[in-house]
Short mmCIF file of C-alpha atoms and ligand atoms in Angstrom, two decimals:
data_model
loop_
_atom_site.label_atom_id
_atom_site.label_comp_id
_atom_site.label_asym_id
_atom_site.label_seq_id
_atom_site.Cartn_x
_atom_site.Cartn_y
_atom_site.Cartn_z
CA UNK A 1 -39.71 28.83 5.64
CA UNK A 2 -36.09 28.10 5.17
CA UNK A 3 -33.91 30.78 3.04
CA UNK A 4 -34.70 32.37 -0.26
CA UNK A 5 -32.84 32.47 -2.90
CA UNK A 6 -32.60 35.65 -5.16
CA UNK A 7 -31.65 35.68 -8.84
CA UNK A 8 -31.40 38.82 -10.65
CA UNK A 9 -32.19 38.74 -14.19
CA UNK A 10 -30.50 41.24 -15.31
CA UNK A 11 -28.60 41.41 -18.12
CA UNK A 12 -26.23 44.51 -16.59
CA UNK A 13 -26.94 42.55 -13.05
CA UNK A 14 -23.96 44.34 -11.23
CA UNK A 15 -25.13 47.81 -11.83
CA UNK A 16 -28.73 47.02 -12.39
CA UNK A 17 -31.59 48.90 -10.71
CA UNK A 18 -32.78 45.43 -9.93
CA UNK A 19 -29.56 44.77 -7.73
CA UNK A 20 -30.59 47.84 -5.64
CA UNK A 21 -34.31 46.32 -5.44
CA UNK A 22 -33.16 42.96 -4.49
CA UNK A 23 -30.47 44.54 -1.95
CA UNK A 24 -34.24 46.74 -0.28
CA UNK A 25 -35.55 42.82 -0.58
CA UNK A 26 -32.88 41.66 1.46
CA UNK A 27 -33.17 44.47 3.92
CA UNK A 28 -36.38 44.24 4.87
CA UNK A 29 -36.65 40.19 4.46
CA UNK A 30 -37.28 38.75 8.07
CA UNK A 31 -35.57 35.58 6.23
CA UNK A 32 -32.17 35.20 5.09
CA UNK A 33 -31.63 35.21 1.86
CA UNK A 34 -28.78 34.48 -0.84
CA UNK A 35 -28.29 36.53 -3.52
CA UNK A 36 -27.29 35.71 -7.03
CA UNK A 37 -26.68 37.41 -10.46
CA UNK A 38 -27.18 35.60 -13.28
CA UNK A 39 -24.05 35.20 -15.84
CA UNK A 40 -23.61 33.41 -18.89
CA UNK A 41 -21.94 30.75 -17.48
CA UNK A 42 -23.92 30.31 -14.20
CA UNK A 43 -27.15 29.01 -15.64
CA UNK A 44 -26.59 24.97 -14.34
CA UNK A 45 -25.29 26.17 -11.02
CA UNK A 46 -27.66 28.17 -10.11
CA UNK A 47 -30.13 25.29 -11.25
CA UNK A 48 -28.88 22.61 -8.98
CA UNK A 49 -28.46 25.31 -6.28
CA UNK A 50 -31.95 25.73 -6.33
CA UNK A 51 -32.60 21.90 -4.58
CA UNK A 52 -31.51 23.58 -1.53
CA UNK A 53 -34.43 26.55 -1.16
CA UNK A 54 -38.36 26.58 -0.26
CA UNK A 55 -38.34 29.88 -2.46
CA UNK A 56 -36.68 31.68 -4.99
CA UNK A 57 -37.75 35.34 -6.09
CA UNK A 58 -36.55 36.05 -9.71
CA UNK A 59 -35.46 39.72 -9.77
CA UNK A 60 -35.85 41.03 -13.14
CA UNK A 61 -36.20 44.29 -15.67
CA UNK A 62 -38.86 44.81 -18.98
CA UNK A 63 -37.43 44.46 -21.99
CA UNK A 64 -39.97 45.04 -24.88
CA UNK A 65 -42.48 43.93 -23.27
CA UNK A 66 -40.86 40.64 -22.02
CA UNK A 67 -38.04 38.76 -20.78
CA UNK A 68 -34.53 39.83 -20.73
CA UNK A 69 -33.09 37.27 -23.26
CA UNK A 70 -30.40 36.12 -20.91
CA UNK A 71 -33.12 35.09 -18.27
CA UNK A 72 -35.40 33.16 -21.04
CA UNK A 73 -32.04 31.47 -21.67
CA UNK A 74 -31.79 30.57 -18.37
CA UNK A 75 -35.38 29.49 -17.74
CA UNK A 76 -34.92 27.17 -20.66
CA UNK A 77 -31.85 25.52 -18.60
CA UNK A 78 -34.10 25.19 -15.58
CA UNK A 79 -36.98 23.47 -18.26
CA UNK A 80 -33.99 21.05 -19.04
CA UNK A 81 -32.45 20.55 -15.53
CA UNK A 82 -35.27 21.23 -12.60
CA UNK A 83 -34.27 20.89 -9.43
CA UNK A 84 -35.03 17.99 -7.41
CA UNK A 85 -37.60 20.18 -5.11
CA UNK A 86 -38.91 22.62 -6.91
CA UNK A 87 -39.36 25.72 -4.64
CA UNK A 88 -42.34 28.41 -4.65
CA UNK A 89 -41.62 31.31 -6.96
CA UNK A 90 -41.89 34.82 -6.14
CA UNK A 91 -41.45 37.80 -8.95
CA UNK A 92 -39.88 41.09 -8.57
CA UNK A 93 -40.40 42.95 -11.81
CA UNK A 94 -39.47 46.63 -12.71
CA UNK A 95 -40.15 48.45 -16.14
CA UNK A 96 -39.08 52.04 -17.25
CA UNK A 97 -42.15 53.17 -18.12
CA UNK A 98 -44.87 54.73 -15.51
CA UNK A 99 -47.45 52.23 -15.68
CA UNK A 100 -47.02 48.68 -13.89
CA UNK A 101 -49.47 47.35 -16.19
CA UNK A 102 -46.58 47.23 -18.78
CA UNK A 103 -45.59 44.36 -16.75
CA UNK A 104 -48.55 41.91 -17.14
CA UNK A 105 -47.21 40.37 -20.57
CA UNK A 106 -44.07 39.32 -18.90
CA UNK A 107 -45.88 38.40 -15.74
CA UNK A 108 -47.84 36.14 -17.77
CA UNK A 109 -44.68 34.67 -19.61
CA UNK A 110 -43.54 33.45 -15.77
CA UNK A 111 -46.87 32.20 -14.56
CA UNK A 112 -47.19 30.07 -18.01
CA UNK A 113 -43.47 28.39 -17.24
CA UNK A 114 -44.52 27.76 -13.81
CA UNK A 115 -47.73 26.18 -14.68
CA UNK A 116 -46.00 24.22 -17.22
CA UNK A 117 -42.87 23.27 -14.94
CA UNK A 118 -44.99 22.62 -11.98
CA UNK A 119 -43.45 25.72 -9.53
CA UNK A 120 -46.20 27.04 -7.77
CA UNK A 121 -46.60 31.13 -8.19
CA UNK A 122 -45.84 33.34 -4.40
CA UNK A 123 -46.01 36.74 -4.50
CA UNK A 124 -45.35 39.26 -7.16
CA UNK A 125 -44.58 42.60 -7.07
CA UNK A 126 -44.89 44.67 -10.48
CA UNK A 127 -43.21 48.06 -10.57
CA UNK A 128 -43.80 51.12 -12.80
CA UNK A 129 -40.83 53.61 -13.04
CA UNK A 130 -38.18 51.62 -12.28
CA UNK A 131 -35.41 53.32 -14.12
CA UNK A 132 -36.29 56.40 -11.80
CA UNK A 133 -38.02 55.73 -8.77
CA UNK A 134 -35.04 54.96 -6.42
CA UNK A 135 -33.43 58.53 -7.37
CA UNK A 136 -36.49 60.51 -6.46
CA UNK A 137 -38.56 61.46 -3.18
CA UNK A 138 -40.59 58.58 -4.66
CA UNK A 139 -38.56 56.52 -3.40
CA UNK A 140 -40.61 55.66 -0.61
CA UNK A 141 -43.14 54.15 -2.37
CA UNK A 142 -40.46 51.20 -4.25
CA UNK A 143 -39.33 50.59 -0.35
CA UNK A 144 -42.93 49.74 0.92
CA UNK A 145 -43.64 48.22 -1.93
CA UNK A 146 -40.95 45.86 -1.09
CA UNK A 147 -40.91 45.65 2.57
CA UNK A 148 -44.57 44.26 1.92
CA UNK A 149 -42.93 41.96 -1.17
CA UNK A 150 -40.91 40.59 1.54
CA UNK A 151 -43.36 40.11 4.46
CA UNK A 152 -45.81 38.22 2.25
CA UNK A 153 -43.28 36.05 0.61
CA UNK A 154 -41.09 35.14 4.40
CA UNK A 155 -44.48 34.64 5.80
CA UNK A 156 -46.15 32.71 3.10
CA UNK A 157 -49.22 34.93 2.46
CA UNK A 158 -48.69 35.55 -0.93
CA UNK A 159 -50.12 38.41 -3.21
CA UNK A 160 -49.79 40.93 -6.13
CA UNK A 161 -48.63 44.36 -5.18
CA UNK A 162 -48.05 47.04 -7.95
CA UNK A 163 -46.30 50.38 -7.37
CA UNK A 164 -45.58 53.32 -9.26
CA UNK A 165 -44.27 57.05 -8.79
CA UNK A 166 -47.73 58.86 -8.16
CA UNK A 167 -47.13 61.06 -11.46
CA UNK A 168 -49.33 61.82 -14.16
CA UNK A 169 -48.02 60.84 -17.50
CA UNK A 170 -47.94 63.74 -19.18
CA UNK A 171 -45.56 65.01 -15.93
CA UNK A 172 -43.76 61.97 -16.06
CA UNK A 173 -42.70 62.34 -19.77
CA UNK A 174 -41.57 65.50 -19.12
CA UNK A 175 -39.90 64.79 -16.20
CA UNK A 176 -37.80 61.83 -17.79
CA UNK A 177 -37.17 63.68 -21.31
CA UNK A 178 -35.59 66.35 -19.27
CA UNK A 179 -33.33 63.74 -17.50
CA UNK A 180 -32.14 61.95 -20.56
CA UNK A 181 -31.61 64.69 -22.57
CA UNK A 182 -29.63 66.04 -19.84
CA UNK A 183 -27.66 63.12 -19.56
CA UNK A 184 -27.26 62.68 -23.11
CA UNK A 185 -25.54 66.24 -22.93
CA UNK A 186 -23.43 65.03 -20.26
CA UNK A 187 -21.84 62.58 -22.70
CA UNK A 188 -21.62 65.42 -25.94
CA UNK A 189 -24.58 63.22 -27.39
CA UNK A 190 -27.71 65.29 -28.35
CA UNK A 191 -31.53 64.81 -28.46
CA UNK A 192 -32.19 64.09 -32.24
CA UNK A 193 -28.43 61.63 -31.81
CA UNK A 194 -30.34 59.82 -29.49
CA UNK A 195 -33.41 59.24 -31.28
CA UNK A 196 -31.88 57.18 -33.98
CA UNK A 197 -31.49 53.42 -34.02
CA UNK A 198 -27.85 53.59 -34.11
CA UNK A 199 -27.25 55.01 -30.38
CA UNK A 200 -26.35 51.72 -29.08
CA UNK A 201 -24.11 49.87 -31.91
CA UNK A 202 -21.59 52.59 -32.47
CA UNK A 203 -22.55 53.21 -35.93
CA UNK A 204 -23.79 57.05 -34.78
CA UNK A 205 -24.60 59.23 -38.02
CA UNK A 206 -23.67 62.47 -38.66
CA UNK A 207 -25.59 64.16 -36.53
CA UNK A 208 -25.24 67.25 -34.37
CA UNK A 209 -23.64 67.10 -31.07
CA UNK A 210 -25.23 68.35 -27.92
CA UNK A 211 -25.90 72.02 -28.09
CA UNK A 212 -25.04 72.58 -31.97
C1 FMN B 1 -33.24 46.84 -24.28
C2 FMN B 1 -34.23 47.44 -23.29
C3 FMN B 1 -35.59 47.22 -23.47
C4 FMN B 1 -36.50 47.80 -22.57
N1 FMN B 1 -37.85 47.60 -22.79
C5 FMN B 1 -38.74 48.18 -21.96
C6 FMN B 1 -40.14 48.04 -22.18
O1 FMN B 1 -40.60 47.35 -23.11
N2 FMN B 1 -41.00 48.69 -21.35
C7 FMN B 1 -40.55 49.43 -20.29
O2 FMN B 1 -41.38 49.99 -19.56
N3 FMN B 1 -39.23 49.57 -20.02
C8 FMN B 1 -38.32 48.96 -20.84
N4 FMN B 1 -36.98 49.10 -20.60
C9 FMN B 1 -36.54 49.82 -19.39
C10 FMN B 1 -36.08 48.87 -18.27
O3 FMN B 1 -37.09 47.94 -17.93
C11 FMN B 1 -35.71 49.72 -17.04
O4 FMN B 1 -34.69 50.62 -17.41
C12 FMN B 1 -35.26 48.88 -15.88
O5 FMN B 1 -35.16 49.73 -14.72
C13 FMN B 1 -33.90 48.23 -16.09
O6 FMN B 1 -33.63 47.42 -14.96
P1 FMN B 1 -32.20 46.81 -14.67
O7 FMN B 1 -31.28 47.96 -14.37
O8 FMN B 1 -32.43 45.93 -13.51
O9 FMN B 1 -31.75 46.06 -15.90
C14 FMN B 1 -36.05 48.57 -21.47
C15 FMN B 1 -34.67 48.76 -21.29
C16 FMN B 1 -33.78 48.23 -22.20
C17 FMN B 1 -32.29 48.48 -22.00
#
């Protein structure tokens, strides 16, 4: 084992929960590793940078059930540029929802681009609550989840590990609804502003503020 290369997938990489569960990788990695965030321009550096590792783990959120679009970008690059040894892969996945199972579509994305690319598959790690988790007393259970992530994939013994906040849904929905409502209200934006498909693209309706 030599050092491992991290990319995080991220699209908001510098403040992204999957910084903060790449920096726990790190931690608790009896290997060195070198971290990365992936940026628009990045892509072919980070592809011939990859000669120089045994392993990379891709660090990476859910979105809609799949790849962040900046990452598939980037895997495309790799498709077109491979590195001249190809190193074993590793996956560090979080989602926002409760269940890790929400991961498996994306999980199977990776292992079909490694099958076609010939990188062989290490260990993956798929994690339910991600959003949350970190800012909880769950917390716990994200930090063994990754100090076993980073055992298995320093000492070559590769598996699956899956990890979630030990919640039932119907306490979990409440739980979060309560947050983001909260923090909507923080910002003067209200519940029912929130639930419309203009929150993100400034185009916000007329709709009540937070507490009218
Ligand atoms: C555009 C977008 C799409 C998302 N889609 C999903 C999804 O399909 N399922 C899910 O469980 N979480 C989804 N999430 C939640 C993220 O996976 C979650 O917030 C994650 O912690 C973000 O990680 P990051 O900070 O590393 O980007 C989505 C978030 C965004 C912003």
């Amino acid at each position: 084992m030599e050092r491992i290369m991290i990319i995080n997938g991220s699209p908001r990489a510098p403040k992204s929960n999957s910084k903060r569960y790449a920096e726990l990788f790190s931690r608790y990695c009896p290997v060195e590793t070198d971290y990365y965030n992936l940026t628009k321009r990045n892509h072919r550096q980070l592809c011939e940078l990859m000669a120089g590792y045994s392993d990379v783990l891709f660090v990476f959120p859910l979105y809609a059930d799949a790849l962040p679009v900046g990452f598939l970008d980037f895997l495309k690059e790799l498709e077109a540029n491979p590195p001249a040894r190809k190193p074993m892969v590793s996956i560090l996945i979080n989602c926002g929802f409760l269940e890790y199972s929400q991961n498996e579509i994306a999980i199977e994305m990776m292992h079909i681009f490694c099958r076609k690319n010939d990188y062989r598959v290490g260990s993956i790690l798929e994690l339910g609550s991600g959003e949350a988790i970190l800012g909880t007393p769950f917390k716990y259970v994200a930090v063994r989840a990754i100090k076993r992530l980073a055992r298995s994939v320093a000492h070559g013994e590769h598996r699956t590990i899956k990890a979630t906040m030990p919640l039932s849904k119907r306490l979990f929905i409440w739980a979060s609804t309560y947050y983001w409502t909260a923090f909507g209200r923080k910002f003067g934006v209200s519940k029912s502003r929130m639930q419309t498909m203009q929150i993100e693209d400034g185009r916000l309706p007329d709709l009540p503020l937070a507490g009218e």
